Coordinates of C-alpha atoms (C1' of nucleotides) in Angstrom, one line a residue:
Chain A
M1 CA -20.4 -4.9 27.0
R2 CA -20.4 -1.5 25.4
E3 CA -22.9 0.4 23.3
L4 CA -21.4 2.9 20.9
K5 CA -23.2 5.6 19.1
A6 CA -22.3 6.3 15.4
E7 CA -18.9 7.9 15.1
E8 CA -18.0 7.1 18.8
A9 CA -14.6 5.7 19.4
L10 CA -14.1 2.3 21.0
F11 CA -10.4 2.9 21.5
H12 CA -7.7 5.3 20.2
Q13 CA -4.4 4.7 18.6
G14 CA -1.7 4.7 21.3
S15 CA -4.1 4.0 24.1
D16 CA -3.6 1.1 26.5
A17 CA -4.7 -2.2 25.0
S18 CA -5.9 -3.9 28.2
L19 CA -9.1 -5.1 26.7
V20 CA -9.9 -7.2 23.7
Y21 CA -13.3 -6.9 21.9
T22 CA -15.8 -8.8 19.8
V23 CA -18.4 -7.0 17.6
I24 CA -21.9 -8.2 18.5
S25 CA -23.8 -5.9 16.2
G26 CA -23.0 -2.8 14.1
S27 CA -19.6 -2.1 12.4
L28 CA -16.4 -0.1 13.0
R29 CA -13.7 1.4 11.0
L30 CA -10.0 1.0 12.0
G31 CA -7.6 3.7 11.0
R32 CA -4.5 5.8 11.6
L33 CA -3.9 9.5 11.3
L34 CA -0.9 11.3 10.0
F35 CA -0.3 14.3 12.3
D36 CA -1.5 16.8 9.6
G37 CA -4.9 15.1 9.3
R38 CA -4.4 12.7 6.5
R39 CA -6.1 9.4 7.4
Q40 CA -5.7 5.8 6.3
I41 CA -8.5 3.4 7.1
T42 CA -6.7 0.0 7.6
G43 CA -9.9 -2.1 7.8
F44 CA -13.5 -2.5 8.9
A45 CA -14.8 -4.7 11.7
L46 CA -18.1 -6.5 11.2
P47 CA -20.2 -8.6 13.6
G48 CA -18.5 -11.7 14.9
E49 CA -15.0 -10.3 14.5
F50 CA -12.3 -9.8 17.1
L51 CA -10.5 -6.5 17.7
G52 CA -7.4 -5.6 19.6
I53 CA -6.0 -9.1 19.7
A54 CA -2.9 -8.4 17.6
M55 CA -1.7 -5.6 19.7
D56 CA 0.8 -5.7 22.5
E57 CA 0.5 -3.0 25.2
L58 CA -0.8 -0.2 23.0
H59 CA -3.4 -0.1 20.2
D60 CA -1.9 0.7 16.9
V61 CA -5.1 2.0 15.3
T62 CA -8.2 3.9 16.3
A63 CA -11.5 2.1 16.2
E64 CA -14.7 4.1 15.6
A65 CA -18.3 3.0 15.2
L66 CA -19.8 3.5 11.7
E67 CA -23.3 3.1 13.1
P68 CA -24.8 2.3 16.5
S69 CA -22.9 -0.8 17.6
R70 CA -22.8 -3.3 20.5
I71 CA -19.4 -4.5 21.5
W72 CA -18.4 -7.3 23.9
C73 CA -15.3 -6.4 26.0
F74 CA -13.0 -8.9 27.6
P75 CA -9.9 -8.3 29.8
R76 CA -6.7 -9.1 27.9
L77 CA -5.3 -11.0 30.8
R78 CA -8.3 -13.2 31.0
F79 CA -8.2 -13.7 27.2
D80 CA -4.5 -14.6 27.3
S81 CA -5.0 -17.2 30.1
L82 CA -8.0 -18.6 28.1
V83 CA -5.7 -19.0 25.1
A84 CA -3.0 -20.6 27.3
S85 CA -5.5 -23.1 28.7
I86 CA -6.9 -24.1 25.3
P87 CA -4.0 -24.8 22.9
P88 CA -6.2 -25.1 19.8
L89 CA -7.2 -21.5 20.3
K90 CA -3.6 -20.4 19.7
D91 CA -3.7 -22.2 16.4
S92 CA -6.8 -20.3 15.3
L93 CA -5.1 -17.1 16.3
L94 CA -2.2 -18.0 14.1
E95 CA -4.5 -19.0 11.3
R96 CA -6.3 -15.7 11.6
A97 CA -3.0 -13.8 11.6
R98 CA -2.1 -15.6 8.4
Q99 CA -5.4 -14.7 6.7
D100 CA -4.9 -11.1 7.7
L101 CA -1.4 -11.1 6.3
T102 CA -2.6 -12.5 3.0
A103 CA -5.4 -9.9 2.9
A104 CA -2.7 -7.2 3.6
Q105 CA -0.8 -8.4 0.5
Q106 CA -3.9 -7.9 -1.6
Q107 CA -4.3 -4.4 -0.2
F108 CA -0.7 -3.5 -1.0
I109 CA -1.5 -4.1 -4.7
V110 CA -4.7 -2.1 -4.5
L111 CA -2.9 0.9 -2.8
G112 CA 0.3 0.7 -4.7
R113 CA -0.6 -0.2 -8.2
K114 CA -4.3 -0.1 -9.0
T115 CA -6.2 2.8 -10.6
A116 CA -9.2 4.5 -9.0
I117 CA -11.8 2.4 -10.8
E118 CA -9.9 -0.8 -10.1
R119 CA -9.6 0.1 -6.4
V120 CA -13.3 0.8 -6.0
A121 CA -14.2 -2.4 -7.9
S122 CA -11.8 -4.5 -5.8
F123 CA -13.4 -3.0 -2.7
L124 CA -16.9 -3.9 -3.8
V125 CA -15.9 -7.4 -4.7
Y126 CA -14.2 -7.8 -1.3
L127 CA -17.1 -6.4 0.7
H128 CA -19.5 -8.5 -1.3
R129 CA -17.6 -11.7 -0.5
R130 CA -17.3 -10.8 3.1
F131 CA -21.0 -10.1 3.5
E132 CA -21.8 -13.4 1.7
R133 CA -19.5 -15.3 4.0
T134 CA -21.2 -13.7 7.1
A135 CA -24.7 -14.2 5.7
G136 CA -23.9 -17.7 4.5
T137 CA -26.0 -17.1 1.4
S138 CA -25.5 -15.5 -2.0
L139 CA -26.4 -11.8 -2.1
S140 CA -26.9 -9.5 -5.0
N141 CA -27.0 -6.4 -2.9
I142 CA -24.5 -4.9 -0.5
T143 CA -25.3 -2.3 2.1
L144 CA -22.3 -0.1 2.8
P145 CA -22.1 0.8 6.5
M146 CA -19.6 3.5 5.8
G147 CA -19.7 6.8 3.9
R148 CA -17.8 7.8 0.8
A149 CA -15.0 9.5 2.8
D150 CA -14.3 6.3 4.7
I151 CA -14.2 4.3 1.5
A152 CA -11.8 6.9 0.1
D153 CA -9.5 6.8 3.1
Y154 CA -9.5 3.0 2.8
L155 CA -8.6 3.1 -0.9
G156 CA -6.1 6.0 -0.8
L157 CA -8.5 8.2 -2.9
T158 CA -10.7 11.3 -2.2
K159 CA -14.4 11.1 -1.6
E160 CA -15.0 13.0 -4.9
T161 CA -13.1 10.3 -6.9
V162 CA -15.0 7.5 -5.1
S163 CA -18.3 9.3 -6.0
R164 CA -17.2 9.7 -9.6
V165 CA -16.2 6.1 -9.9
F166 CA -19.6 4.9 -8.5
S167 CA -21.3 7.0 -11.2
Q168 CA -19.0 5.5 -13.8
L169 CA -19.8 2.0 -12.7
R170 CA -23.5 2.9 -12.6
N171 CA -23.4 4.3 -16.2
S172 CA -21.7 1.1 -17.4
R173 CA -24.6 -0.9 -15.9
I174 CA -22.2 -2.8 -13.6
I175 CA -23.8 -1.6 -10.4
R176 CA -27.1 0.1 -9.5
L177 CA -27.4 2.5 -6.5
E178 CA -30.6 1.5 -4.9
T179 CA -30.0 4.2 -2.2
L180 CA -26.8 6.0 -1.3
T181 CA -25.7 3.0 0.8
C182 CA -27.4 0.0 -0.9
I183 CA -25.6 -1.2 -4.0
Q184 CA -26.9 -3.9 -6.3
I185 CA -24.3 -5.7 -8.4
L186 CA -25.8 -6.0 -11.9
N187 CA -22.8 -7.6 -13.6
Q188 CA -20.5 -9.4 -11.3
P189 CA -18.1 -10.8 -13.9
A190 CA -17.6 -7.4 -15.3
L191 CA -17.0 -6.0 -11.8
E192 CA -14.4 -8.6 -11.1
A193 CA -12.8 -8.0 -14.4
V194 CA -12.5 -4.3 -13.7
A195 CA -11.1 -5.1 -10.2
E196 CA -8.3 -7.0 -11.8
G197 CA -7.6 -4.4 -14.4
E198 CA -8.8 -6.5 -17.4
Chain B
M1 CA 20.6 -25.5 1.0
R2 CA 20.2 -23.6 -2.2
E3 CA 22.5 -21.1 -4.0
L4 CA 20.7 -18.5 -6.0
K5 CA 22.2 -16.2 -8.7
A6 CA 21.0 -12.6 -8.8
E7 CA 17.5 -12.4 -10.2
E8 CA 16.9 -16.1 -9.8
A9 CA 13.6 -17.1 -8.2
L10 CA 13.4 -19.2 -5.0
F11 CA 9.7 -19.8 -5.5
H12 CA 6.8 -18.4 -7.5
Q13 CA 3.5 -17.1 -6.5
G14 CA 1.0 -20.0 -6.7
S15 CA 3.6 -22.7 -6.5
D16 CA 3.4 -25.5 -3.9
A17 CA 4.6 -24.3 -0.5
S18 CA 6.1 -27.6 0.7
L19 CA 9.3 -26.0 1.9
V20 CA 10.1 -23.2 4.3
Y21 CA 13.3 -21.1 4.0
T22 CA 15.9 -19.1 5.9
V23 CA 18.1 -16.6 4.3
I24 CA 21.8 -17.4 5.1
S25 CA 23.4 -14.7 3.0
G26 CA 22.2 -12.3 0.3
S27 CA 18.7 -10.8 0.0
L28 CA 15.5 -11.3 -1.8
R29 CA 12.5 -9.4 -3.0
L30 CA 8.9 -10.7 -2.4
G31 CA 6.2 -9.5 -4.8
R32 CA 3.1 -10.1 -6.8
L33 CA 2.2 -9.4 -10.4
L34 CA -1.0 -8.1 -11.9
F35 CA -1.6 -10.0 -15.1
D36 CA -0.7 -6.9 -17.2
G37 CA 2.7 -6.7 -15.7
R38 CA 2.2 -4.2 -13.0
R39 CA 4.1 -5.3 -10.0
Q40 CA 3.9 -4.7 -6.3
I41 CA 6.9 -5.6 -4.1
T42 CA 5.5 -6.6 -0.7
G43 CA 8.7 -6.9 1.1
F44 CA 12.4 -7.7 1.2
A45 CA 14.0 -10.7 3.0
L46 CA 17.4 -10.2 4.6
P47 CA 19.8 -12.7 6.2
G48 CA 18.5 -14.5 9.3
E49 CA 14.8 -14.1 8.2
F50 CA 12.3 -16.8 7.5
L51 CA 10.3 -17.2 4.3
G52 CA 7.2 -19.1 3.3
I53 CA 6.1 -19.7 6.9
A54 CA 2.9 -17.8 6.6
M55 CA 1.5 -19.7 3.6
D56 CA -0.8 -22.6 3.6
E57 CA -0.5 -24.9 0.6
L58 CA 0.5 -22.3 -2.0
H59 CA 2.9 -19.4 -2.0
D60 CA 1.1 -16.1 -2.2
V61 CA 4.2 -14.2 -3.5
T62 CA 7.2 -14.7 -5.7
A63 CA 10.6 -14.6 -4.1
E64 CA 13.6 -13.6 -6.2
A65 CA 17.2 -13.1 -5.3
L66 CA 18.5 -9.5 -5.5
E67 CA 22.1 -10.7 -5.4
P68 CA 23.8 -14.0 -5.2
S69 CA 22.2 -15.6 -2.1
R70 CA 22.4 -18.7 0.0
I71 CA 19.2 -20.1 1.3
W72 CA 18.6 -22.9 3.8
C73 CA 15.6 -25.1 2.9
F74 CA 13.5 -27.1 5.3
P75 CA 10.5 -29.4 4.6
R76 CA 7.3 -27.8 5.8
L77 CA 6.2 -31.1 7.5
R78 CA 9.4 -31.2 9.4
F79 CA 9.0 -27.6 10.4
D80 CA 5.4 -28.1 11.5
S81 CA 6.3 -31.1 13.7
L82 CA 9.2 -29.1 15.1
V83 CA 6.8 -26.3 16.0
A84 CA 4.4 -28.8 17.5
S85 CA 7.1 -30.4 19.7
I86 CA 8.4 -27.0 21.0
P87 CA 5.4 -25.0 22.1
P88 CA 7.3 -21.7 22.7
L89 CA 8.1 -21.8 19.0
K90 CA 4.5 -21.2 18.2
D91 CA 4.5 -18.1 20.4
S92 CA 7.4 -16.7 18.4
L93 CA 5.5 -17.4 15.2
L94 CA 2.5 -15.5 16.6
E95 CA 4.7 -12.7 17.8
R96 CA 6.3 -12.5 14.4
A97 CA 2.9 -12.4 12.6
R98 CA 1.9 -9.6 14.9
Q99 CA 5.0 -7.6 14.0
D100 CA 4.4 -8.2 10.3
L101 CA 0.8 -7.0 10.7
T102 CA 1.9 -3.8 12.5
A103 CA 4.5 -3.2 9.7
A104 CA 1.7 -3.8 7.2
Q105 CA -0.3 -1.0 8.8
Q106 CA 2.7 1.4 8.4
Q107 CA 2.9 0.4 4.7
F108 CA -0.8 1.1 4.2
I109 CA -0.2 4.7 5.2
V110 CA 2.8 4.9 3.0
L111 CA 1.0 3.6 -0.1
G112 CA -2.4 5.2 0.6
R113 CA -1.5 8.6 1.8
K114 CA 2.1 9.7 1.6
T115 CA 3.7 11.8 -1.2
A116 CA 6.6 10.5 -3.3
I117 CA 9.3 12.2 -1.1
E118 CA 7.6 11.0 2.1
R119 CA 7.5 7.4 0.7
V120 CA 11.2 7.4 -0.2
A121 CA 12.2 9.0 3.2
S122 CA 10.1 6.4 5.0
F123 CA 11.7 3.6 3.1
L124 CA 15.2 4.8 3.9
V125 CA 14.4 5.2 7.6
Y126 CA 12.9 1.8 7.7
L127 CA 15.8 0.1 5.9
H128 CA 18.3 1.9 8.1
R129 CA 16.6 0.7 11.3
R130 CA 16.5 -2.8 9.9
F131 CA 20.1 -2.9 9.0
E132 CA 21.1 -1.4 12.4
R133 CA 19.0 -4.1 14.1
T134 CA 20.7 -6.8 12.1
A135 CA 24.2 -5.3 12.5
G136 CA 23.7 -4.6 16.2
T137 CA 25.5 -1.3 15.8
S138 CA 24.7 2.2 14.7
L139 CA 25.3 2.8 11.0
S140 CA 25.5 6.0 9.0
N141 CA 25.5 4.3 5.6
I142 CA 23.0 1.9 4.0
T143 CA 23.9 -0.3 1.1
L144 CA 20.8 -0.9 -1.0
P145 CA 20.7 -4.4 -2.3
M146 CA 17.9 -3.5 -4.7
G147 CA 17.7 -1.3 -7.8
R148 CA 15.5 1.8 -8.3
A149 CA 12.8 -0.2 -10.0
D150 CA 12.5 -2.5 -7.0
I151 CA 12.2 0.4 -4.7
A152 CA 9.6 2.0 -7.0
D153 CA 7.5 -1.2 -7.0
Y154 CA 7.7 -1.4 -3.2
L155 CA 6.6 2.2 -2.8
G156 CA 4.0 2.4 -5.6
L157 CA 6.0 4.8 -7.7
T158 CA 8.0 4.7 -10.9
K159 CA 11.8 4.3 -11.0
E160 CA 12.1 7.8 -12.5
T161 CA 10.3 9.3 -9.6
V162 CA 12.4 7.4 -7.1
S163 CA 15.5 8.7 -8.9
R164 CA 14.3 12.3 -8.8
V165 CA 13.5 12.1 -5.1
F166 CA 17.0 10.7 -4.4
S167 CA 18.4 13.7 -6.2
Q168 CA 16.1 16.1 -4.3
L169 CA 17.2 14.6 -0.9
R170 CA 20.8 14.8 -2.1
N171 CA 20.4 18.5 -3.0
S172 CA 18.8 19.2 0.4
R173 CA 21.9 17.7 2.0
I174 CA 19.8 15.1 3.8
I175 CA 21.6 12.1 2.1
R176 CA 24.7 11.6 0.1
L177 CA 25.1 9.0 -2.7
E178 CA 28.5 7.5 -2.1
T179 CA 27.8 5.1 -5.0
L180 CA 24.6 4.2 -6.8
T181 CA 23.8 1.7 -4.0
C182 CA 25.5 3.1 -1.0
I183 CA 23.7 5.9 0.8
Q184 CA 25.0 8.0 3.6
I185 CA 22.5 9.7 5.9
L186 CA 23.7 13.2 6.5
N187 CA 20.8 14.5 8.5
Q188 CA 18.7 11.8 10.1
P189 CA 16.3 14.0 12.0
A190 CA 15.5 15.8 8.7
L191 CA 15.0 12.5 7.0
E192 CA 12.6 11.3 9.7
A193 CA 10.7 14.6 9.6
V194 CA 10.3 14.3 5.8
A195 CA 9.1 10.7 6.3
E196 CA 6.4 11.8 8.6
G197 CA 5.4 14.7 6.4
E198 CA 6.5 17.4 8.8
Chain C
dC1 C1' -41.2 21.2 6.0
dG2 C1' -36.5 24.0 7.0
dG3 C1' -31.8 23.1 8.0
dT4 C1' -27.9 20.3 7.9
dT5 C1' -25.1 16.9 6.4
dT6 C1' -23.5 14.0 2.6
dA7 C1' -23.0 13.0 -2.2
dT8 C1' -22.6 14.3 -6.9
dT9 C1' -20.9 16.9 -10.7
dG10 C1' -18.0 20.5 -12.9
dA11 C1' -13.7 23.3 -13.7
dT12 C1' -9.1 23.7 -12.9
dT13 C1' -4.6 22.4 -11.0
dC14 C1' -0.8 19.5 -10.0
dA15 C1' 2.1 15.5 -8.6
dG16 C1' 3.7 11.8 -10.6
dT17 C1' 3.7 9.1 -15.0
dT18 C1' 5.2 8.5 -19.5
dC19 C1' 8.2 9.0 -23.2
dA20 C1' 12.7 10.2 -24.7
dA21 C1' 17.5 11.3 -24.3
dA22 C1' 21.7 11.6 -22.2
dG23 C1' 25.0 10.1 -18.5
dC24 C1' 27.5 6.6 -15.7
dA25 C1' 29.3 2.5 -13.8
dC26 C1' 30.9 -1.8 -14.5
dG27 C1' 32.5 -6.0 -16.8
dT28 C1' 34.7 -8.0 -20.8
dG29 C1' 38.0 -8.8 -24.0
dG30 C1' 41.4 -7.0 -27.1
Chain D
dC1 C1' 45.2 -1.1 -19.0
dC2 C1' 42.0 1.0 -21.7
dA3 C1' 38.1 0.9 -25.3
dC4 C1' 33.7 -0.6 -26.0
dG5 C1' 29.1 -2.3 -25.0
dT6 C1' 25.3 -3.1 -22.0
dG7 C1' 22.2 -2.1 -18.5
dC8 C1' 21.2 1.0 -15.0
dT9 C1' 20.3 5.7 -13.4
dT10 C1' 19.6 10.4 -14.0
dT11 C1' 17.5 14.3 -16.1
dG12 C1' 14.3 16.7 -19.3
dA13 C1' 9.7 17.7 -21.6
dA14 C1' 5.0 16.7 -22.2
dC15 C1' 1.0 14.5 -20.6
dT16 C1' -2.7 12.7 -17.5
dG17 C1' -5.3 10.7 -13.7
dA18 C1' -6.7 12.0 -9.6
dA19 C1' -6.7 16.0 -6.3
dT20 C1' -8.4 20.3 -5.2
dC21 C1' -11.6 24.0 -5.3
dA22 C1' -16.3 25.2 -6.0
dA23 C1' -21.2 24.7 -6.8
dT24 C1' -25.4 22.2 -6.9
dA25 C1' -28.3 18.4 -5.7
dA26 C1' -30.0 14.8 -2.9
dA27 C1' -30.9 12.5 1.5
dC28 C1' -31.7 12.7 6.3
dC29 C1' -33.8 14.3 10.6
dG30 C1' -35.8 16.7 14.2

DNA sequence: CGGTTTATTGATTCAGTTCAAAGCACGTGG
DNA sequence: CCACGTGCTTTGAACTGAATCAATAAACCG
């Protein structure tokens, strides 16, 4: 078990991947750096999710807490023998990998072909679905655990552009900013339409 | 077994994924369309590679031949029972999924954070490694089976920008265009440096 | 409250797109 | 075997969406 303060790293890109993790509470960002400081966030980890499973030997991303977080740690060797002793577990790993690959395809379109407003709308729709899945109920609000710069680095934009797009979506009455981090979706069909470029 | 003419589709996004495939000869592009015609190529399939394995029920991309190609087809049910009867096969599927996910991370940086010249250089380095792996020998030439528009849609650029960057790399004596589709790498360290933004 | 960090907004710049016009390669048929 | 047509590719000129640079303004926090 590990307690992370906000901004503290759980592991770094290139470090030894001898442990696997589950998020108990809090949230993390996963990302890579280009040597000159450019950063690409490749995903976010929310409670209940596994981390470090896909790697072999070395971690291929850095994981940092977005807020104070509690993480359950598990030796990789023990995890591997657990998987070996319970065959259906391997199927769920495979299933999970498939889902991640399908999600990656979506993100390719976002990063390669969508405009700034389409990216931000896609992101809000995606987070909203993810939070609803976790909560198990329908939600009209989403609380962003990450700042504007993290969203920007996830979407291949700058924090200024993300901020401008939020304002734009607010002015179109598609979302409402309850606080900096709590967003209410006022017009979900419109948000989804924007996300798909319609 | 199926023979495809250039530009012919093997399967379409959203179609029933009741078969899995191996490329015998030729090559294909995998991609998705946004309803307004914007396209993102998510990958290329070369001889010896499997297709349609990751999907459940429906294909999540369209696969089209880049050149006349020969494809071996295999009923999914038969493939699944084969995997079930030979446990190590499941491990290689998992290993393959891991590799694909790591490659996806690379592509996130390319699409989200790299400049046009860095993207094209990354692409050439990547293709070169892949061809060398397949050939089993060191190569100084790469023959591109795809046109400029396909490269552009893979890298999130336009065909014009790809063309301009090729000219730029040619003028810097980093590559030489033997023909439109055959590229000689004159200065591999320089190409790799450009790819990483150095 | 101050002080600090983070977000928003504004002005300007620039990389890459778009639109437009050659230039080339390649196949086909005379 | 060469002329012609067609479909890429390359190059040029102008435009534009997002980045960058630069102030505010708002939230957060001891």
